[in-house]
Tab-separated table of C-alpha atoms and ligand atoms in Angstrom:
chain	number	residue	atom	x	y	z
A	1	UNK	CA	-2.113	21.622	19.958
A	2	UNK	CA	-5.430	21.050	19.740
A	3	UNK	CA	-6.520	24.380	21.460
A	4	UNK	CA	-4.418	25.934	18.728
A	5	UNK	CA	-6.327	24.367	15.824
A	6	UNK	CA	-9.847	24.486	17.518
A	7	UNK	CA	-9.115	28.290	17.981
A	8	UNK	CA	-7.605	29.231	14.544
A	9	UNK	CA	-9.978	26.769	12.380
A	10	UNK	CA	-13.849	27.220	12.037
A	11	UNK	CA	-15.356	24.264	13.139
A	12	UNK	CA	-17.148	22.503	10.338
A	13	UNK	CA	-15.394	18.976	12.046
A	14	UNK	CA	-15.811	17.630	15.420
A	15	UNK	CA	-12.836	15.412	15.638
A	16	UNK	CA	-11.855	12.600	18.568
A	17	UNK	CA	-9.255	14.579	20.429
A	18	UNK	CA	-6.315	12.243	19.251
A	19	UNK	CA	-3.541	14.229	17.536
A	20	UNK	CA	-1.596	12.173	14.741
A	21	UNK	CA	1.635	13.033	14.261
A	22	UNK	CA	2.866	9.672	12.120
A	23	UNK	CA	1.104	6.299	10.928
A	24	UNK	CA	2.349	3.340	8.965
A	25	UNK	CA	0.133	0.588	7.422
A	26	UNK	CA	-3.193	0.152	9.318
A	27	UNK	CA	-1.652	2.068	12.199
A	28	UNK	CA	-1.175	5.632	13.247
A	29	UNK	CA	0.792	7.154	16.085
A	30	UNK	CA	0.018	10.347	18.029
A	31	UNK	CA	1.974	13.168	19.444
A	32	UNK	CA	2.836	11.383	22.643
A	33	UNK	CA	3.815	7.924	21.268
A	34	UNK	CA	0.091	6.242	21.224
A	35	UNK	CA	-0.289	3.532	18.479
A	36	UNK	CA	-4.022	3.085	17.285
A	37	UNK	CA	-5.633	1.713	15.163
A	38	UNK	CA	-7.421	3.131	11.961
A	39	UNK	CA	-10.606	1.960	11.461
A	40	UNK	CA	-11.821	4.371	9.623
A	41	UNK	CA	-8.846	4.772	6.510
A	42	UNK	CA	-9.045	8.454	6.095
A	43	UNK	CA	-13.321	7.457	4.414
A	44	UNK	CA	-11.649	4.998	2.936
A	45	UNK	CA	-9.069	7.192	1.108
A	46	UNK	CA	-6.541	4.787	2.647
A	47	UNK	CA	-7.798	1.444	1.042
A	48	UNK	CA	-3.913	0.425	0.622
A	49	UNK	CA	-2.489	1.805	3.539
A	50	UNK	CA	-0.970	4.524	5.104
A	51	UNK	CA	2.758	5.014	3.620
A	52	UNK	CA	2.134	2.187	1.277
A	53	UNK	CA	5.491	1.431	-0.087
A	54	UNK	CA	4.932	1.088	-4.152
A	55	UNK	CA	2.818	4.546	-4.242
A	56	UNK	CA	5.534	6.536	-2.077
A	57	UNK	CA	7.974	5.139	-3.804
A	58	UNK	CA	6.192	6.638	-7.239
A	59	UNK	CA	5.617	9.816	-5.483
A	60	UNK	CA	8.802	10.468	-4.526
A	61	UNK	CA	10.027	10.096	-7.828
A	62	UNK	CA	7.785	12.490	-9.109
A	63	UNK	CA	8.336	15.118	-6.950
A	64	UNK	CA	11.718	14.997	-8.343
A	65	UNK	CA	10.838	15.078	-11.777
A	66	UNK	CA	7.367	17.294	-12.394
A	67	UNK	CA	4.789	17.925	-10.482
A	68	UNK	CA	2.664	20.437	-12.365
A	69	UNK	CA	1.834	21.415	-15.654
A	70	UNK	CA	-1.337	22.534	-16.234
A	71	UNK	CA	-3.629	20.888	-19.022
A	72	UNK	CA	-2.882	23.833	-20.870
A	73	UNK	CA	0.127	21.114	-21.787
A	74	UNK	CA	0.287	17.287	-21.796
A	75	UNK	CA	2.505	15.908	-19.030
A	76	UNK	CA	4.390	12.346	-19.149
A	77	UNK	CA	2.273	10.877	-17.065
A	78	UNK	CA	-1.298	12.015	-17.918
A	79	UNK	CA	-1.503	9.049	-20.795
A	80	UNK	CA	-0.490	5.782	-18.587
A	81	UNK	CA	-2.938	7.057	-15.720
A	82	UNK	CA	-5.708	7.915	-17.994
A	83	UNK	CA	-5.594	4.368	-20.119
A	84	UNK	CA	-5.056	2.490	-17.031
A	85	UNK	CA	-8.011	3.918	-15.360
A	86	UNK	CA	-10.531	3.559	-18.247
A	87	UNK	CA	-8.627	-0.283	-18.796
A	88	UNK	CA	-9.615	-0.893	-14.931
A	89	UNK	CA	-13.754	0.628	-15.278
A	90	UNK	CA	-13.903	-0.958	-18.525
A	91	UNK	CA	-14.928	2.559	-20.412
A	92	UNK	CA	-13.444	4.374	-23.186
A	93	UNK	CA	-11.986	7.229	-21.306
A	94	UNK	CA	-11.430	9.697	-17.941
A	95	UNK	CA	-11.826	13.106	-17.373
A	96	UNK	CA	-9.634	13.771	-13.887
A	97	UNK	CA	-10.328	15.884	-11.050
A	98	UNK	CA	-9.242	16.353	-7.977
A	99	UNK	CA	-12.135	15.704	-5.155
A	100	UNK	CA	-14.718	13.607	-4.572
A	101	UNK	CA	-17.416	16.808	-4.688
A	102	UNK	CA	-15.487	18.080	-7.867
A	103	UNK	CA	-15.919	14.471	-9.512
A	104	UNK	CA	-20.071	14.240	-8.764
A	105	UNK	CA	-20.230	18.033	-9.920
A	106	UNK	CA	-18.611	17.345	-13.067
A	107	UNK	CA	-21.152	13.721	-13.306
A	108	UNK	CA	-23.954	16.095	-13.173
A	109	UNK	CA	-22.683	18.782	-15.823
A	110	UNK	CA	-22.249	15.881	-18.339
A	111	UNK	CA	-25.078	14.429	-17.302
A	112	UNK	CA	-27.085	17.613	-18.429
A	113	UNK	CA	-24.464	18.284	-21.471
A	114	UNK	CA	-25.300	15.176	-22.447
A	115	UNK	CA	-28.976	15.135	-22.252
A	116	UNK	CA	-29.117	18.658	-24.018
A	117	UNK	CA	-26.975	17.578	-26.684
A	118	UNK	CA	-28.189	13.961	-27.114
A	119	UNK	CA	-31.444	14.153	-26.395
A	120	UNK	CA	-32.478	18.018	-26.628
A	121	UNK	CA	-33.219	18.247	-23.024
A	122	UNK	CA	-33.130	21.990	-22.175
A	123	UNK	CA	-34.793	21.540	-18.528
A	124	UNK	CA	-33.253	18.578	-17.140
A	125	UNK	CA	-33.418	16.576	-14.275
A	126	UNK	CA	-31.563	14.017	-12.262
A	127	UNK	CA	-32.826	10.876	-9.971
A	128	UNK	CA	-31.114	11.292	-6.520
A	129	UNK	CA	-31.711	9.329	-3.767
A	130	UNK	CA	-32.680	9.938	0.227
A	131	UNK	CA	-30.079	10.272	2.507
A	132	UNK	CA	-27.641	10.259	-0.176
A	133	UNK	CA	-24.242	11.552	0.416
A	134	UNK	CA	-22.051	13.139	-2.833
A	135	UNK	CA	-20.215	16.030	-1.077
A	136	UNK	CA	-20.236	20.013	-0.096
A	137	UNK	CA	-21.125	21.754	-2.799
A	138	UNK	CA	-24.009	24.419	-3.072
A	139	UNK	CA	-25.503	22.388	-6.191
A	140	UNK	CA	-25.192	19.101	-4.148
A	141	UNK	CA	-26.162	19.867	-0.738
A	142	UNK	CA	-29.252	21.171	-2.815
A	143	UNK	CA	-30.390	17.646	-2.522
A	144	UNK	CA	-29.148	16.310	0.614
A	145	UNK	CA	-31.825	15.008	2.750
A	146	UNK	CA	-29.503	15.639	5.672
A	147	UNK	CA	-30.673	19.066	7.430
A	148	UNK	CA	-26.980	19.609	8.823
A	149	UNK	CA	-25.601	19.168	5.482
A	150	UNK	CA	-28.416	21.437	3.312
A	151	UNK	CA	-30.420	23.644	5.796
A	152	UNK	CA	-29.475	27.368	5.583
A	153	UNK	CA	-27.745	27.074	2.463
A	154	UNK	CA	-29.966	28.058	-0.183
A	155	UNK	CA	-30.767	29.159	-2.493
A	156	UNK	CA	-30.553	25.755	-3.927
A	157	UNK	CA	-29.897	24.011	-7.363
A	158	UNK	CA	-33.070	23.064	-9.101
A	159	UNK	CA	-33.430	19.974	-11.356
A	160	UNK	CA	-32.968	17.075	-8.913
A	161	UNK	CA	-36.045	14.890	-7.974
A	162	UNK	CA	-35.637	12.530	-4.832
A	163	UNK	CA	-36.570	9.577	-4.233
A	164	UNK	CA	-36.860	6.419	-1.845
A	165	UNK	CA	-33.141	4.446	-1.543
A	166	UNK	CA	-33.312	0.646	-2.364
A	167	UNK	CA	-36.874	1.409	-4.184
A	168	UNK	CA	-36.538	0.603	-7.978
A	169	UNK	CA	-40.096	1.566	-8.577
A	170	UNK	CA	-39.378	4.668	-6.929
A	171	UNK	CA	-37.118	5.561	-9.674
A	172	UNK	CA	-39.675	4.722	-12.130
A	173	UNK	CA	-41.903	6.557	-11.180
A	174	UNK	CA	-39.551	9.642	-10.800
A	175	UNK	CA	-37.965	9.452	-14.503
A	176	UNK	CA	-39.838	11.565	-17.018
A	177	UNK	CA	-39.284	12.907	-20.455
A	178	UNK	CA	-36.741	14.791	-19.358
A	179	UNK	CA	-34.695	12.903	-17.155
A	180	UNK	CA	-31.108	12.550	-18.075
A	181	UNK	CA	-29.415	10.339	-15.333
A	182	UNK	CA	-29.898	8.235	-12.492
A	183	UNK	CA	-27.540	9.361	-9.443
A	184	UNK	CA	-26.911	6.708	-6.750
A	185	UNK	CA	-24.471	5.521	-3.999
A	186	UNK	CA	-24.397	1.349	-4.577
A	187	UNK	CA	-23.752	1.199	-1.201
A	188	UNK	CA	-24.478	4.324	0.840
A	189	UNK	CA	-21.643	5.251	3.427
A	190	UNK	CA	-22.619	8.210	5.074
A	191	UNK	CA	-25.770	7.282	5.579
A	192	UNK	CA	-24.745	4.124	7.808
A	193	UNK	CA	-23.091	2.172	5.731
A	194	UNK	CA	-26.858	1.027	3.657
A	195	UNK	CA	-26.532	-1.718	1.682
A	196	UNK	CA	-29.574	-1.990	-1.018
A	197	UNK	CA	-31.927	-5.238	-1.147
A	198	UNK	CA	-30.155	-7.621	-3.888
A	199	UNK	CA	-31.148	-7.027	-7.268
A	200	UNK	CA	-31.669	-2.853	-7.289
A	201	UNK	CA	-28.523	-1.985	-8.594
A	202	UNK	CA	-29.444	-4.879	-11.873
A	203	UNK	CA	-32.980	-3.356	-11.455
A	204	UNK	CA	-31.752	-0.072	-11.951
A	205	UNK	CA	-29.101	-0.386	-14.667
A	206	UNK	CA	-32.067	-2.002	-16.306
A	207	UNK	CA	-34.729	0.824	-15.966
A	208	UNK	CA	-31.456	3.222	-17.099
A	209	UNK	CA	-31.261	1.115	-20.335
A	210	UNK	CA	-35.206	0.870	-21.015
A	211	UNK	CA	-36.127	4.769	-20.370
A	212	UNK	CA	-32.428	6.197	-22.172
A	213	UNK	CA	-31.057	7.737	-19.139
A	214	UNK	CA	-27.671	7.514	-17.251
A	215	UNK	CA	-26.913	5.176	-14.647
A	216	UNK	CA	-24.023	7.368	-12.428
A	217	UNK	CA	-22.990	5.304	-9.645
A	218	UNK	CA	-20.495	7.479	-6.743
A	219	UNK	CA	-18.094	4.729	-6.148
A	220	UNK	CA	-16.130	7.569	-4.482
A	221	UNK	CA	-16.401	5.455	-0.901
A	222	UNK	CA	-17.742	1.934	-2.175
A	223	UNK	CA	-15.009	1.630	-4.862
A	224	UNK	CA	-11.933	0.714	-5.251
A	225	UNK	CA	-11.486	-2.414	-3.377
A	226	UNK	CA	-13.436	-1.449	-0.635
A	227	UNK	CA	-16.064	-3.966	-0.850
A	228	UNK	CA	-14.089	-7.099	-1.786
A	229	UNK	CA	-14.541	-5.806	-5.322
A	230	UNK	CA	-13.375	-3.371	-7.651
A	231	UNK	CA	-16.573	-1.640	-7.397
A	232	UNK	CA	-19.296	-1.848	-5.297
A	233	UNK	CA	-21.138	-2.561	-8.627
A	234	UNK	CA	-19.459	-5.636	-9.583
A	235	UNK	CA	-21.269	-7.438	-6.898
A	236	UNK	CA	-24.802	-7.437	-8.952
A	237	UNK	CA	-22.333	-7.340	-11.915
A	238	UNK	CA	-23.508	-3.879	-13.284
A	239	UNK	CA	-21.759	-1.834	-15.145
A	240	UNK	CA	-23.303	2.202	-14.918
A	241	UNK	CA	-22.796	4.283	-17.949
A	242	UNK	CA	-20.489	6.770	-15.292
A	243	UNK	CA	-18.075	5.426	-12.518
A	244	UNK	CA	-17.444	8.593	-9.895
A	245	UNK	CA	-13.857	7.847	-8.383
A	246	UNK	CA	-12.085	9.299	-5.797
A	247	UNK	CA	-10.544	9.050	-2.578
A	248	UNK	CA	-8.111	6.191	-2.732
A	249	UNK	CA	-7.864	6.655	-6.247
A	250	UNK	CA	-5.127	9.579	-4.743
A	251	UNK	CA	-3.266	6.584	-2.596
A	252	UNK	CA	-3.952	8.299	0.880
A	253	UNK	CA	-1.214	11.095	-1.020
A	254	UNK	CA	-2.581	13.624	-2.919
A	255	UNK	CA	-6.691	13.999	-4.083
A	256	UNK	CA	-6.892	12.342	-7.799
A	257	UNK	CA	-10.866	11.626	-8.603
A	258	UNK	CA	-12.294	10.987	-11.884
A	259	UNK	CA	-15.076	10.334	-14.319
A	260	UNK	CA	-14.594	7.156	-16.373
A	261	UNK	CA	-17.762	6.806	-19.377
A	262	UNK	CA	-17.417	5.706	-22.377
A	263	UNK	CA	-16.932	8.318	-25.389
A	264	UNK	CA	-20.653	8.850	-26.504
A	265	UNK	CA	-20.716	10.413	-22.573
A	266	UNK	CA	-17.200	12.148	-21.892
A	267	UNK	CA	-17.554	12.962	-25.436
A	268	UNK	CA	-19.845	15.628	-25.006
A	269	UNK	CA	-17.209	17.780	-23.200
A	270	UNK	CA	-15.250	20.191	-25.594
A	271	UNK	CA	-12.299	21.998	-25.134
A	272	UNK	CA	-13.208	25.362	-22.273
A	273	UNK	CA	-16.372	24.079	-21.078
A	274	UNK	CA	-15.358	21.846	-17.891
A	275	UNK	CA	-11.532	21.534	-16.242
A	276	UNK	CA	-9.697	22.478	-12.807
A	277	UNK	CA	-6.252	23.424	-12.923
A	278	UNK	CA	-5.087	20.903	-10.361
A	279	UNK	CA	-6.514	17.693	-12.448
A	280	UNK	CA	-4.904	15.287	-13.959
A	281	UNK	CA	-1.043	17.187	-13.058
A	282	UNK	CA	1.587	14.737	-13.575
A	283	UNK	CA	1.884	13.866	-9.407
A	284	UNK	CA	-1.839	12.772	-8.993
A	285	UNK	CA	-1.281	10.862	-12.123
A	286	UNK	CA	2.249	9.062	-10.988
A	287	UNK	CA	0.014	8.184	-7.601
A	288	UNK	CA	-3.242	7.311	-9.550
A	289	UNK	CA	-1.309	5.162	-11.659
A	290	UNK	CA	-0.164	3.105	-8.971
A	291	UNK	CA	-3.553	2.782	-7.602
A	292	UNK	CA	-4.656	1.600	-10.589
A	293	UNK	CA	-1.977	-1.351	-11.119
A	294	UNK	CA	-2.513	-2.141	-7.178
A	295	UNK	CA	-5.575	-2.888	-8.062
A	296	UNK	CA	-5.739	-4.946	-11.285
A	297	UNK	CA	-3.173	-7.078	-9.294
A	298	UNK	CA	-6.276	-8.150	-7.315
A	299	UNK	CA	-4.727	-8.582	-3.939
A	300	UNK	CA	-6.478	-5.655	-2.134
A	301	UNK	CA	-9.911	-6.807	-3.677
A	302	UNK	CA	-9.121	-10.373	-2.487
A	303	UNK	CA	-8.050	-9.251	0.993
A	304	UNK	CA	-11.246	-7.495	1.819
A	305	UNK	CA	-13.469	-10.498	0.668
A	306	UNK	CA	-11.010	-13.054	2.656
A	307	UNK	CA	-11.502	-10.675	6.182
A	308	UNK	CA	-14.972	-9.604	5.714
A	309	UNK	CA	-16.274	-12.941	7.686
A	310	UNK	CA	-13.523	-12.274	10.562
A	311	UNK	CA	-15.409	-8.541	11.159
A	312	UNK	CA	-18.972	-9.230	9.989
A	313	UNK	CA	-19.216	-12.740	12.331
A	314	UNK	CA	-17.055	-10.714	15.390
A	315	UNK	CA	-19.645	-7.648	14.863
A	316	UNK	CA	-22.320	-9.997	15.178
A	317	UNK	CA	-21.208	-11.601	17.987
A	318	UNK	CA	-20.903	-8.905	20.235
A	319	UNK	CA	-23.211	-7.877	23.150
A	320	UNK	CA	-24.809	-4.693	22.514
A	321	UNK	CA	-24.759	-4.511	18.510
A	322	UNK	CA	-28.447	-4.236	17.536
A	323	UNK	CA	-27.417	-4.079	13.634
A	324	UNK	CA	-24.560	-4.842	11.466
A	325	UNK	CA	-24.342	-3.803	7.656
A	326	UNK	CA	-22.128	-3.529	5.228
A	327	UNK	CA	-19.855	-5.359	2.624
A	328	UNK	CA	-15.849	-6.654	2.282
A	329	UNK	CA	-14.085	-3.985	5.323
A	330	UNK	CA	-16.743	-1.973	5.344
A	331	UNK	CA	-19.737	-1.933	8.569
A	332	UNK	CA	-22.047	-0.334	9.605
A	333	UNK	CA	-22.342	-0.566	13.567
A	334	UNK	CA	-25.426	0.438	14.818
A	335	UNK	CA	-25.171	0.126	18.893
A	336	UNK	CA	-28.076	-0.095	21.702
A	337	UNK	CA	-28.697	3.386	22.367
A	338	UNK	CA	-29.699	2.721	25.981
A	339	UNK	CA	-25.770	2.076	25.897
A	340	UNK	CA	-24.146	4.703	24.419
A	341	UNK	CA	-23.804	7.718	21.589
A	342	UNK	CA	-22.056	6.364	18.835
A	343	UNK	CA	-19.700	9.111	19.874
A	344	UNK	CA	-19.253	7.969	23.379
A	345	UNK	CA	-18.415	4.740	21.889
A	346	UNK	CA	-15.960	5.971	19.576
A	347	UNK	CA	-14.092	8.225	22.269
A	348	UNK	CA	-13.953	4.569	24.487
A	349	UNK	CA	-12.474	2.963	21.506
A	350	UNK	CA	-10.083	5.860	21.156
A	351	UNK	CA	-8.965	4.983	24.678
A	352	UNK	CA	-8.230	1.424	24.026
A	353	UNK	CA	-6.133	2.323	20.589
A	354	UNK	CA	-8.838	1.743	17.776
A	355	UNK	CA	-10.002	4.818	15.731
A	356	UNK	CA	-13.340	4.688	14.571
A	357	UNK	CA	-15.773	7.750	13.443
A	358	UNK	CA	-19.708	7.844	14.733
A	359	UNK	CA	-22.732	8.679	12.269
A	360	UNK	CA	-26.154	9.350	12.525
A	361	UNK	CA	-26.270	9.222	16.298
A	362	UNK	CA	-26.061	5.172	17.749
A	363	UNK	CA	-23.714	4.208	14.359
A	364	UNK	CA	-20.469	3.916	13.786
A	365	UNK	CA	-18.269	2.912	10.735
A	366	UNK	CA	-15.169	0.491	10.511
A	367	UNK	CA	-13.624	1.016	7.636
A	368	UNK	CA	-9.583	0.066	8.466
A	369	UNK	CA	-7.416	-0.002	5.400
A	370	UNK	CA	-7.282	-3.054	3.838
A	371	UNK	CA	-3.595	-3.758	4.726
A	372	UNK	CA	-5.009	-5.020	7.767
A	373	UNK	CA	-4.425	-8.416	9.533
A	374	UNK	CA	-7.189	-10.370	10.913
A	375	UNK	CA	-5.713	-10.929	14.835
A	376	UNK	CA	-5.951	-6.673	14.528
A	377	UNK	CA	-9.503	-7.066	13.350
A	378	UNK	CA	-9.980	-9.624	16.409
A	379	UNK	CA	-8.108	-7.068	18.415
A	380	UNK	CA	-10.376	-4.173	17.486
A	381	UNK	CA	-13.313	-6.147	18.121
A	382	UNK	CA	-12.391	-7.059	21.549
A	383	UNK	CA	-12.002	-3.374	21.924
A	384	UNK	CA	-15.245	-3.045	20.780
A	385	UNK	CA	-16.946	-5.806	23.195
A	386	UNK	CA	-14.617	-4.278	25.997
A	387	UNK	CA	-16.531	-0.777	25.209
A	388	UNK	CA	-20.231	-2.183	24.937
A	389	UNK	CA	-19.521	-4.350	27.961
A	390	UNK	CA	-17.893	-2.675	30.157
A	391	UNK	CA	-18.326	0.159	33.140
A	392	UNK	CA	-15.847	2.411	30.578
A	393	UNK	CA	-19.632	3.255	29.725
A	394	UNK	CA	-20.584	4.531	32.258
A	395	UNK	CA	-17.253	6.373	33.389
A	396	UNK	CA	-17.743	7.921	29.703
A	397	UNK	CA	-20.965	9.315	30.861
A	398	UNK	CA	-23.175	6.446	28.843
A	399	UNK	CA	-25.767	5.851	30.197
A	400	UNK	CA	-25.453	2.387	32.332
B	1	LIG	C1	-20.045	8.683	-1.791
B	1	LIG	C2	-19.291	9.975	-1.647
B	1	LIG	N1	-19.343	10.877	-2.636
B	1	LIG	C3	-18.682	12.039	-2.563
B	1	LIG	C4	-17.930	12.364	-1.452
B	1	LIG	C5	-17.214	13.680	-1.393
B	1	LIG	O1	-15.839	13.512	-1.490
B	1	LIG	P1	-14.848	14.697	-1.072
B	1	LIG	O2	-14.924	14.805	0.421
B	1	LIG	O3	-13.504	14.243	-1.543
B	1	LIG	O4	-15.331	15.924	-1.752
B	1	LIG	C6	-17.856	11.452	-0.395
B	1	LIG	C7	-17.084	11.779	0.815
B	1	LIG	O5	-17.246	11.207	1.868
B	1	LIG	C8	-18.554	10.233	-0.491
B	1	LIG	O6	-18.519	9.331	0.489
């Protein structure tokens, strides 16, 4: 099976070799029977679950009923989702989309529609920040400071300006006259799960406010009860002027992400000059809907704050973990690297039943969906200790 795929697929992915074939809750079960599990939540797409039981139940019914219309019409469901979204960001309105990439593309076009038309920018640029991480795209890997990720993909988008992460000054020194937004990850995920010193993300909204440009924060990974919160934002209680959504805004189901601003931003946007045929059709909505009530219900936020001590004090309990970083059910691992690849570790952990996926060489990410019990955090981190302890190590080819 996996011969099959690795032949007939190009290879942009280097997967564990575990083939998944079901998966229920926290858990998923491959082609032979195996149970592991998922600490890594599809990037946090799965925040509530695999087969969670309210947003099947919603999809189902809509597959039954409509599933796509276009926007060239208004479906039934397009209204609910879109109030209930702005409702949860506290903004006037949405524009939907489908991916996460799609979402930051469209952040940047109305961040430069909105500079043009608002403040008669005509050569406009954008904040971004190192070792950021917004998607695929030819205009965003244009400023990815990952070589994998932007080298030999030019030519590249102009009108981005990078700077230091976690540096507020930085920022102030980068914004000019004709600046129009301020692009950041609250929390960066790909990057190793970076959490910024206390006090940037207030320090920022506040230089957006003094110098007139747009705070966009990507909550596409951080958000969505992730964190313990909402958003990742809520922690320094900021509010940007743009919330990028995505991932388990689509319920682990279909991809639903969004733009939520308030109408002096979205505004901008007039009928024929941004859209995708896919966004905002009356199944993502049915889904995204769901989401959205899962989530003003509180529960999911609550869970991740009430477990984050049961993996943040395991992690930093165990032999062999040099850093630990993160927020709510979301870490950063880094291991010794006299130990192991973060890779080696992960295909260990794949042994013993816990999924996890490696970064930036000695890293690796935890991320399990927030349905999770603690005794299966426990469990994975015994896994975990097991790994960095043990001669699996060194049968793995880690270096003992
Ligand atoms: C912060 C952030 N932004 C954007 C994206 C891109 O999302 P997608 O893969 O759905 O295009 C990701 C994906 O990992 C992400 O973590």
């Amino acid at each position: 099976m996996i011969e099959l795929a690795e032949s007939r697929s190009a290879h942009n992915y280097h997967p564990l070799p575990v083939v998944i074939a079901s998966a229920e809750g926290a858990w998923v079960t491959d082609v032979e029977g195996k149970r592991y599990l998922d600490c890594l939540a599809g990037y946090s797409s799965l925040n509530f679950g695999h087969g969670n039981p309210v947003i099947l139940a919603a999809a189902h019914a809509q597959l039954d009923r409509v599933t796509l219309t276009s926007r060239a019409f208004f479906n039934d469901r397009f209204g609910a989702f879109a109030s209930g979204l702005a409702e949860l960001c506290g903004k006037d309105m949405i524009l939907p989309m489908n991916t996460g990439a799609e979402a930051v593309e469209t952040a940047i076009k109305v961040a430069r529609k909105w500079g043009h038309d608002v403040k008669g920018i005509t050569d406009p640029n954008i904040v971004v920040m190192e070792d950021n991480f917004h998607g695929r795209t030819t205009t965003i890997v244009s400023f990815s400071t990952d070589p994998d990720a932007h080298d030999g993909f030019g030519p590249y988008t102009p009108g981005f300006r990078i700077v230091k992460y976690g540096s507020a000054e930085a920022i102030a020194d980068a914004i000019d006259e004709n600046t129009v937004a301020v692009l950041l990850e609250p929390i960066q995920g790909e990057a190793g799960v970076l959490v910024p010193p206390d006090g940037y993300l207030r320090q920022v909204r506040e230089l957006c406010t003094e110098r007139g440009v747009l705070m966009i924060a990507d909550e596409i990974q951080s958000g969505l009860g992730r964190t313990g919160d909402t958003f990742a934002c809520d922690h320094e209680n900021v509010v940007p002027d743009m919330y990028v959504l995505g991932k388990a805004l689509g319920g682990g189901v279909v991809p639903v992400s969004a733009l939520a601003a308030d109408a002096d931003v979205l505004g901008v946007i007039k009928p024929g000059q941004h859209g995708s045929t896919f966004g905002g059709n009356p199944l993502a909505c049915a889904v995204g809907e769901t989401v959205v009530n899962l989530l003003k219900s509180g529960e999911y936020q609550a869970r991740a704050r009430e477990l984050e001590s049961v993996l943040f004090e395991g992690l930093r309990a165990l032999p062999g973990v040099t850093a630990v970083r993160g927020r709510g059910l979301w870490a950063g691992v880094d291991v010794d690297p006299s130990l192991a690849t973060g890779r080696q570790v992960c295909e260990r952990l794949m042994a013993r039943g816990v999924l996890a996926k490696d970064t930036h060489g000695s890293t690796i990410r935890l991320a399990p969906p927030l349905v999770v019990e603690a005794r299966e955090i426990e469990w994975a981190l015994a896994q975990l200790g097991a790994v960095l302890t043990g001669s699996e190590l060194r049968a793995a080819g880690g270096r003992p």
